[in-house]
PDB file of C-alpha atoms in Angstrom:
ATOM      1  CA  UNK L 217      21.892  66.742 -36.522  1.00  0.00           C
ATOM      2  CA  UNK L 218      23.705  69.768 -37.936  1.00  0.00           C
ATOM      3  CA  UNK L 219      21.142  71.966 -39.618  1.00  0.00           C
ATOM      4  CA  UNK L 220      21.105  75.016 -41.841  1.00  0.00           C
ATOM      5  CA  UNK L 221      17.900  77.012 -42.107  1.00  0.00           C
ATOM      6  CA  UNK L 222      17.215  79.713 -44.665  1.00  0.00           C
ATOM      7  CA  UNK L 223      14.461  82.291 -44.871  1.00  0.00           C
ATOM      8  CA  UNK L 224      12.460  83.190 -46.749  1.00  0.00           C
ATOM      9  CA  UNK L 225      12.006  80.189 -49.041  1.00  0.00           C
ATOM     10  CA  UNK L 226      10.646  82.381 -51.808  1.00  0.00           C
ATOM     11  CA  UNK L 227      11.045  86.096 -52.349  1.00  0.00           C
ATOM     12  CA  UNK L 228       9.603  88.362 -55.007  1.00  0.00           C
ATOM     13  CA  UNK L 229      10.875  91.912 -55.295  1.00  0.00           C
ATOM     14  CA  UNK L 230      10.552  94.879 -57.603  1.00  0.00           C
ATOM     15  CA  UNK L 231      13.617  96.078 -59.450  1.00  0.00           C
ATOM     16  CA  UNK L 232      15.604  98.462 -57.295  1.00  0.00           C
ATOM     17  CA  UNK L 233      14.498  97.061 -53.943  1.00  0.00           C
ATOM     18  CA  UNK L 234      16.902  96.148 -51.146  1.00  0.00           C
ATOM     19  CA  UNK L 235      16.837  92.419 -50.485  1.00  0.00           C
ATOM     20  CA  UNK L 236      17.838  90.405 -47.429  1.00  0.00           C
ATOM     21  CA  UNK L 237      18.141  86.628 -47.225  1.00  0.00           C
ATOM     22  CA  UNK L 238      18.818  84.999 -43.876  1.00  0.00           C
ATOM     23  CA  UNK L 239      20.661  81.858 -42.811  1.00  0.00           C
ATOM     24  CA  UNK L 240      20.830  80.275 -39.358  1.00  0.00           C
ATOM     25  CA  UNK L 241      22.805  77.239 -38.284  1.00  0.00           C
ATOM     26  CA  UNK L 242      22.842  75.045 -35.250  1.00  0.00           C
ATOM     27  CA  UNK L 243      26.439  74.539 -34.102  1.00  0.00           C
ATOM     28  CA  UNK L 244      29.866  76.069 -34.472  1.00  0.00           C
ATOM     29  CA  UNK L 245      31.221  76.415 -37.969  1.00  0.00           C
ATOM     30  CA  UNK L 246      34.567  76.915 -39.674  1.00  0.00           C
ATOM     31  CA  UNK L 247      33.180  78.866 -42.604  1.00  0.00           C
ATOM     32  CA  UNK L 248      29.950  79.846 -44.314  1.00  0.00           C
ATOM     33  CA  UNK L 249      29.372  80.102 -48.053  1.00  0.00           C
ATOM     34  CA  UNK L 250      26.765  81.999 -50.006  1.00  0.00           C
ATOM     35  CA  UNK L 251      26.134  80.426 -53.389  1.00  0.00           C
ATOM     36  CA  UNK L 252      24.030  81.381 -56.396  1.00  0.00           C
ATOM     37  CA  UNK L 253      22.256  78.894 -58.650  1.00  0.00           C
ATOM     38  CA  UNK L 254      20.511  79.961 -61.843  1.00  0.00           C
ATOM     39  CA  UNK L 255      17.759  77.743 -63.316  1.00  0.00           C
ATOM     40  CA  UNK L 256      19.378  74.916 -65.229  1.00  0.00           C
ATOM     41  CA  UNK L 257      22.768  76.271 -64.362  1.00  0.00           C
ATOM     42  CA  UNK L 258      25.599  75.430 -62.098  1.00  0.00           C
ATOM     43  CA  UNK L 259      26.372  76.800 -58.680  1.00  0.00           C
ATOM     44  CA  UNK L 260      28.577  79.835 -58.325  1.00  0.00           C
ATOM     45  CA  UNK L 261      30.281  80.764 -55.093  1.00  0.00           C
ATOM     46  CA  UNK L 262      29.537  84.359 -54.113  1.00  0.00           C
ATOM     47  CA  UNK L 263      31.187  84.627 -50.719  1.00  0.00           C
ATOM     48  CA  UNK L 264      33.005  82.575 -48.165  1.00  0.00           C
ATOM     49  CA  UNK L 265      33.250  84.119 -44.719  1.00  0.00           C
ATOM     50  CA  UNK L 266      34.019  83.126 -41.164  1.00  0.00           C
ATOM     51  CA  UNK L 267      33.569  86.501 -39.475  1.00  0.00           C
ATOM     52  CA  UNK L 268      32.479  90.063 -40.096  1.00  0.00           C
ATOM     53  CA  UNK L 269      31.341  91.298 -43.446  1.00  0.00           C
ATOM     54  CA  UNK L 270      32.262  91.057 -47.128  1.00  0.00           C
ATOM     55  CA  UNK L 271      31.135  93.189 -50.053  1.00  0.00           C
ATOM     56  CA  UNK L 272      31.297  92.574 -53.777  1.00  0.00           C
ATOM     57  CA  UNK L 273      29.526  95.028 -56.026  1.00  0.00           C
ATOM     58  CA  UNK L 274      25.876  95.170 -54.976  1.00  0.00           C
ATOM     59  CA  UNK L 275      26.187  92.096 -52.773  1.00  0.00           C
ATOM     60  CA  UNK L 276      26.979  92.221 -49.071  1.00  0.00           C
ATOM     61  CA  UNK L 277      27.333  89.223 -46.759  1.00  0.00           C
ATOM     62  CA  UNK L 278      27.501  89.436 -42.976  1.00  0.00           C
ATOM     63  CA  UNK L 279      27.931  86.828 -40.282  1.00  0.00           C
ATOM     64  CA  UNK L 280      27.373  86.914 -36.522  1.00  0.00           C
ATOM     65  CA  UNK L 281      29.231  83.985 -35.013  1.00  0.00           C
ATOM     66  CA  UNK L 282      27.710  84.391 -31.534  1.00  0.00           C
ATOM     67  CA  UNK L 283      24.172  84.362 -32.892  1.00  0.00           C
ATOM     68  CA  UNK L 284      24.966  81.663 -35.506  1.00  0.00           C
ATOM     69  CA  UNK L 285      23.382  83.769 -38.205  1.00  0.00           C
ATOM     70  CA  UNK L 286      24.343  85.190 -41.585  1.00  0.00           C
ATOM     71  CA  UNK L 287      22.618  87.503 -44.020  1.00  0.00           C
ATOM     72  CA  UNK L 288      23.025  88.139 -47.719  1.00  0.00           C
ATOM     73  CA  UNK L 289      21.965  91.577 -48.898  1.00  0.00           C
ATOM     74  CA  UNK L 290      21.430  92.745 -52.464  1.00  0.00           C
ATOM     75  CA  UNK L 291      21.233  96.481 -53.035  1.00  0.00           C
ATOM     76  CA  UNK L 292      19.459  98.029 -56.047  1.00  0.00           C
ATOM     77  CA  UNK L 293      18.175  94.615 -57.147  1.00  0.00           C
ATOM     78  CA  UNK L 294      17.912  93.807 -60.835  1.00  0.00           C
ATOM     79  CA  UNK L 295      16.012  91.106 -62.766  1.00  0.00           C
ATOM     80  CA  UNK L 296      19.303  89.405 -63.546  1.00  0.00           C
ATOM     81  CA  UNK L 297      19.680  88.775 -59.805  1.00  0.00           C
ATOM     82  CA  UNK L 298      16.798  86.300 -60.081  1.00  0.00           C
ATOM     83  CA  UNK L 299      18.185  82.946 -58.950  1.00  0.00           C
ATOM     84  CA  UNK L 300      18.252  80.571 -56.017  1.00  0.00           C
ATOM     85  CA  UNK L 301      20.587  81.707 -53.252  1.00  0.00           C
ATOM     86  CA  UNK L 302      21.970  78.952 -51.074  1.00  0.00           C
ATOM     87  CA  UNK L 303      23.689  79.165 -47.730  1.00  0.00           C
ATOM     88  CA  UNK L 304      26.152  76.370 -47.004  1.00  0.00           C
ATOM     89  CA  UNK L 305      28.291  75.841 -43.930  1.00  0.00           C
ATOM     90  CA  UNK L 306      31.415  73.950 -43.073  1.00  0.00           C
ATOM     91  CA  UNK L 307      30.884  72.641 -39.565  1.00  0.00           C
ATOM     92  CA  UNK L 308      33.857  72.605 -37.250  1.00  0.00           C
ATOM     93  CA  UNK L 309      35.641  69.276 -37.390  1.00  0.00           C
ATOM     94  CA  UNK L 310      34.319  68.267 -40.786  1.00  0.00           C
ATOM     95  CA  UNK L 311      36.573  67.221 -43.649  1.00  0.00           C
ATOM     96  CA  UNK L 312      35.379  69.988 -45.908  1.00  0.00           C
ATOM     97  CA  UNK L 313      31.988  68.752 -47.020  1.00  0.00           C
ATOM     98  CA  UNK L 314      29.410  71.516 -47.014  1.00  0.00           C
ATOM     99  CA  UNK L 315      25.986  71.300 -45.407  1.00  0.00           C
ATOM    100  CA  UNK L 316      23.488  73.238 -47.473  1.00  0.00           C
ATOM    101  CA  UNK L 317      20.320  75.124 -46.716  1.00  0.00           C
ATOM    102  CA  UNK L 318      17.333  74.515 -48.975  1.00  0.00           C
ATOM    103  CA  UNK L 319      17.851  77.788 -50.788  1.00  0.00           C
ATOM    104  CA  UNK L 320      15.884  80.987 -51.275  1.00  0.00           C
ATOM    105  CA  UNK L 321      14.290  81.466 -54.665  1.00  0.00           C
ATOM    106  CA  UNK L 322      14.503  85.152 -55.590  1.00  0.00           C
ATOM    107  CA  UNK L 323      12.509  86.679 -58.405  1.00  0.00           C
ATOM    108  CA  UNK L 324      13.094  90.338 -59.251  1.00  0.00           C
ATOM    109  CA  UNK L 325      10.406  91.904 -61.423  1.00  0.00           C
ATOM    110  CA  UNK L 326      11.203  94.788 -63.787  1.00  0.00           C
TER     111      UNK L 326
ATOM    112  CA  UNK I  97      41.808  77.282 -67.486  1.00  0.00           C
ATOM    113  CA  UNK I  98      38.451  75.569 -67.685  1.00  0.00           C
ATOM    114  CA  UNK I  99      36.200  75.117 -64.687  1.00  0.00           C
ATOM    115  CA  UNK I 100      34.788  71.894 -63.330  1.00  0.00           C
ATOM    116  CA  UNK I 101      33.096  69.873 -66.042  1.00  0.00           C
ATOM    117  CA  UNK I 102      30.659  67.016 -65.752  1.00  0.00           C
ATOM    118  CA  UNK I 103      29.299  64.531 -68.238  1.00  0.00           C
ATOM    119  CA  UNK I 104      26.787  63.668 -69.327  1.00  0.00           C
ATOM    120  CA  UNK I 105      24.733  66.762 -68.555  1.00  0.00           C
ATOM    121  CA  UNK I 106      21.531  64.752 -68.780  1.00  0.00           C
ATOM    122  CA  UNK I 107      20.967  61.044 -68.332  1.00  0.00           C
ATOM    123  CA  UNK I 108      17.755  59.079 -68.585  1.00  0.00           C
ATOM    124  CA  UNK I 109      17.907  55.532 -67.279  1.00  0.00           C
ATOM    125  CA  UNK I 110      15.399  52.754 -66.940  1.00  0.00           C
ATOM    126  CA  UNK I 111      14.932  51.443 -63.428  1.00  0.00           C
ATOM    127  CA  UNK I 112      17.506  48.764 -62.777  1.00  0.00           C
ATOM    128  CA  UNK I 113      20.132  50.110 -65.167  1.00  0.00           C
ATOM    129  CA  UNK I 114      23.630  51.031 -64.038  1.00  0.00           C
ATOM    130  CA  UNK I 115      24.868  54.570 -64.703  1.00  0.00           C
ATOM    131  CA  UNK I 116      28.256  56.271 -64.512  1.00  0.00           C
ATOM    132  CA  UNK I 117      28.645  60.000 -64.022  1.00  0.00           C
ATOM    133  CA  UNK I 118      31.952  61.707 -64.712  1.00  0.00           C
ATOM    134  CA  UNK I 119      33.563  64.732 -63.109  1.00  0.00           C
ATOM    135  CA  UNK I 120      36.635  66.573 -64.383  1.00  0.00           C
ATOM    136  CA  UNK I 121      37.842  68.898 -61.623  1.00  0.00           C
ATOM    137  CA  UNK I 122      39.933  71.998 -62.105  1.00  0.00           C
ATOM    138  CA  UNK I 123      43.504  70.974 -62.836  1.00  0.00           C
ATOM    139  CA  UNK I 124      45.574  70.860 -59.669  1.00  0.00           C
ATOM    140  CA  UNK I 125      42.634  70.790 -57.282  1.00  0.00           C
ATOM    141  CA  UNK I 126      43.263  68.253 -54.571  1.00  0.00           C
ATOM    142  CA  UNK I 127      39.797  67.979 -53.077  1.00  0.00           C
ATOM    143  CA  UNK I 128      36.773  66.663 -54.919  1.00  0.00           C
ATOM    144  CA  UNK I 129      33.227  66.449 -53.605  1.00  0.00           C
ATOM    145  CA  UNK I 130      30.062  64.815 -54.896  1.00  0.00           C
ATOM    146  CA  UNK I 131      26.654  66.175 -53.909  1.00  0.00           C
ATOM    147  CA  UNK I 132      23.099  65.091 -54.700  1.00  0.00           C
ATOM    148  CA  UNK I 133      20.409  67.712 -55.230  1.00  0.00           C
ATOM    149  CA  UNK I 134      16.792  66.593 -55.305  1.00  0.00           C
ATOM    150  CA  UNK I 135      14.232  68.814 -56.989  1.00  0.00           C
ATOM    151  CA  UNK I 136      13.498  71.878 -54.894  1.00  0.00           C
ATOM    152  CA  UNK I 137      16.071  70.988 -52.260  1.00  0.00           C
ATOM    153  CA  UNK I 138      19.561  72.108 -51.410  1.00  0.00           C
ATOM    154  CA  UNK I 139      22.459  69.828 -52.324  1.00  0.00           C
ATOM    155  CA  UNK I 140      23.406  67.056 -49.917  1.00  0.00           C
ATOM    156  CA  UNK I 141      26.878  65.663 -49.421  1.00  0.00           C
ATOM    157  CA  UNK I 142      27.654  62.227 -50.846  1.00  0.00           C
ATOM    158  CA  UNK I 143      31.404  61.681 -50.724  1.00  0.00           C
ATOM    159  CA  UNK I 144      34.781  63.408 -50.578  1.00  0.00           C
ATOM    160  CA  UNK I 145      38.199  62.666 -52.082  1.00  0.00           C
ATOM    161  CA  UNK I 146      41.575  64.091 -51.295  1.00  0.00           C
ATOM    162  CA  UNK I 147      43.645  63.128 -54.316  1.00  0.00           C
ATOM    163  CA  UNK I 148      42.831  59.460 -54.926  1.00  0.00           C
ATOM    164  CA  UNK I 149      41.850  58.748 -51.336  1.00  0.00           C
ATOM    165  CA  UNK I 150      38.176  58.604 -50.505  1.00  0.00           C
ATOM    166  CA  UNK I 151      38.196  60.143 -47.039  1.00  0.00           C
ATOM    167  CA  UNK I 152      34.481  60.332 -46.412  1.00  0.00           C
ATOM    168  CA  UNK I 153      31.675  58.369 -48.014  1.00  0.00           C
ATOM    169  CA  UNK I 154      29.181  58.792 -45.218  1.00  0.00           C
ATOM    170  CA  UNK I 155      26.653  60.524 -47.469  1.00  0.00           C
ATOM    171  CA  UNK I 156      26.291  57.711 -49.994  1.00  0.00           C
ATOM    172  CA  UNK I 157      22.661  56.611 -49.572  1.00  0.00           C
ATOM    173  CA  UNK I 158      23.175  52.907 -50.215  1.00  0.00           C
ATOM    174  CA  UNK I 159      25.715  50.332 -51.338  1.00  0.00           C
ATOM    175  CA  UNK I 160      24.410  50.822 -54.869  1.00  0.00           C
ATOM    176  CA  UNK I 161      26.411  54.062 -54.953  1.00  0.00           C
ATOM    177  CA  UNK I 162      30.132  53.861 -55.595  1.00  0.00           C
ATOM    178  CA  UNK I 163      32.668  56.585 -56.346  1.00  0.00           C
ATOM    179  CA  UNK I 164      36.271  56.450 -57.402  1.00  0.00           C
ATOM    180  CA  UNK I 165      39.116  58.771 -58.330  1.00  0.00           C
ATOM    181  CA  UNK I 166      41.896  56.343 -59.201  1.00  0.00           C
ATOM    182  CA  UNK I 167      44.531  58.810 -60.394  1.00  0.00           C
ATOM    183  CA  UNK I 168      43.563  61.729 -58.208  1.00  0.00           C
ATOM    184  CA  UNK I 169      42.000  63.792 -60.977  1.00  0.00           C
ATOM    185  CA  UNK I 170      38.886  62.598 -62.835  1.00  0.00           C
ATOM    186  CA  UNK I 171      36.219  61.034 -60.658  1.00  0.00           C
ATOM    187  CA  UNK I 172      33.347  58.724 -61.514  1.00  0.00           C
ATOM    188  CA  UNK I 173      30.170  58.250 -59.504  1.00  0.00           C
ATOM    189  CA  UNK I 174      28.520  54.954 -60.314  1.00  0.00           C
ATOM    190  CA  UNK I 175      24.982  54.007 -59.397  1.00  0.00           C
ATOM    191  CA  UNK I 176      24.013  50.380 -59.763  1.00  0.00           C
ATOM    192  CA  UNK I 177      20.469  49.100 -60.272  1.00  0.00           C
ATOM    193  CA  UNK I 178      19.047  52.621 -60.388  1.00  0.00           C
ATOM    194  CA  UNK I 179      15.783  53.354 -58.597  1.00  0.00           C
ATOM    195  CA  UNK I 180      13.314  56.187 -59.163  1.00  0.00           C
ATOM    196  CA  UNK I 181      14.379  57.833 -55.919  1.00  0.00           C
ATOM    197  CA  UNK I 182      17.874  58.233 -57.408  1.00  0.00           C
ATOM    198  CA  UNK I 183      16.496  60.881 -59.779  1.00  0.00           C
ATOM    199  CA  UNK I 184      18.307  64.105 -58.928  1.00  0.00           C
ATOM    200  CA  UNK I 185      21.031  66.456 -60.068  1.00  0.00           C
ATOM    201  CA  UNK I 186      24.464  65.159 -59.146  1.00  0.00           C
ATOM    202  CA  UNK I 187      26.936  67.945 -58.529  1.00  0.00           C
ATOM    203  CA  UNK I 188      30.682  67.730 -58.414  1.00  0.00           C
ATOM    204  CA  UNK I 189      32.872  70.377 -56.787  1.00  0.00           C
ATOM    205  CA  UNK I 190      36.611  70.772 -56.401  1.00  0.00           C
ATOM    206  CA  UNK I 191      38.858  72.939 -54.298  1.00  0.00           C
ATOM    207  CA  UNK I 192      42.553  73.635 -53.985  1.00  0.00           C
ATOM    208  CA  UNK I 193      43.005  72.024 -50.609  1.00  0.00           C
ATOM    209  CA  UNK I 194      46.487  70.894 -49.758  1.00  0.00           C
ATOM    210  CA  UNK I 195      45.969  69.288 -46.390  1.00  0.00           C
ATOM    211  CA  UNK I 196      43.812  69.300 -43.324  1.00  0.00           C
ATOM    212  CA  UNK I 197      40.393  70.830 -43.002  1.00  0.00           C
ATOM    213  CA  UNK I 198      39.572  73.085 -45.884  1.00  0.00           C
ATOM    214  CA  UNK I 199      37.843  76.411 -45.785  1.00  0.00           C
ATOM    215  CA  UNK I 200      38.765  76.962 -49.393  1.00  0.00           C
ATOM    216  CA  UNK I 201      36.258  77.998 -52.043  1.00  0.00           C
ATOM    217  CA  UNK I 202      34.596  75.077 -53.774  1.00  0.00           C
ATOM    218  CA  UNK I 203      34.067  75.366 -57.511  1.00  0.00           C
ATOM    219  CA  UNK I 204      31.004  73.563 -58.779  1.00  0.00           C
ATOM    220  CA  UNK I 205      30.376  71.809 -62.043  1.00  0.00           C
ATOM    221  CA  UNK I 206      27.109  72.226 -63.963  1.00  0.00           C
ATOM    222  CA  UNK I 207      25.769  68.946 -62.648  1.00  0.00           C
ATOM    223  CA  UNK I 208      24.325  65.838 -64.247  1.00  0.00           C
ATOM    224  CA  UNK I 209      20.543  65.592 -64.191  1.00  0.00           C
ATOM    225  CA  UNK I 210      19.633  61.932 -63.764  1.00  0.00           C
ATOM    226  CA  UNK I 211      16.082  60.805 -64.445  1.00  0.00           C
ATOM    227  CA  UNK I 212      15.176  57.215 -63.644  1.00  0.00           C
ATOM    228  CA  UNK I 213      11.997  55.996 -65.294  1.00  0.00           C
TER     229      UNK I 213
END
């Protein structure tokens, strides 16, 4: 079974801290997405990457294809970053349906 | 223009009732996906359309679940004889895929929260 594992499940940080969320997957992929879901809200795509590194504002996403691992980093975290962060992958050969991790619930305290 | 919209946002059904959930994708988006998200879990794939063609329905949990997209735009997910285990958020996503395997960004709707009593 194709699996996506995220860690940690829950994360509490103080405002200003550097945050790392990890994602590991079991087989080769075509692409990996990092998504953000606010309580009661919809899902927003943050990044889609298949190699290397992408940066948008205070968010950085990296992927290591050989190690089948990706990380999402948040620099200078802020309470408004509090949300669930979900890793989702498109496995090679699939039609386009994403396989999701269970998410990491981040809470940033002021 | 507008993003992906879904209706209703909330639905409460008695066990055994039929429900219909609607998704309006972004205009021009070819691909449409339905996902089911149980409380505290990540979303799970249900079914996928490319225009009006349902190319993958392997994630539908039972034959009580049926999805259609007859004109290649709006899609409806129907659940017959609802059960308590059907309670979840149903998410719709669309992407601007033209053909083949997509690595395109998927845009998600706000979801429909279904509660079966």
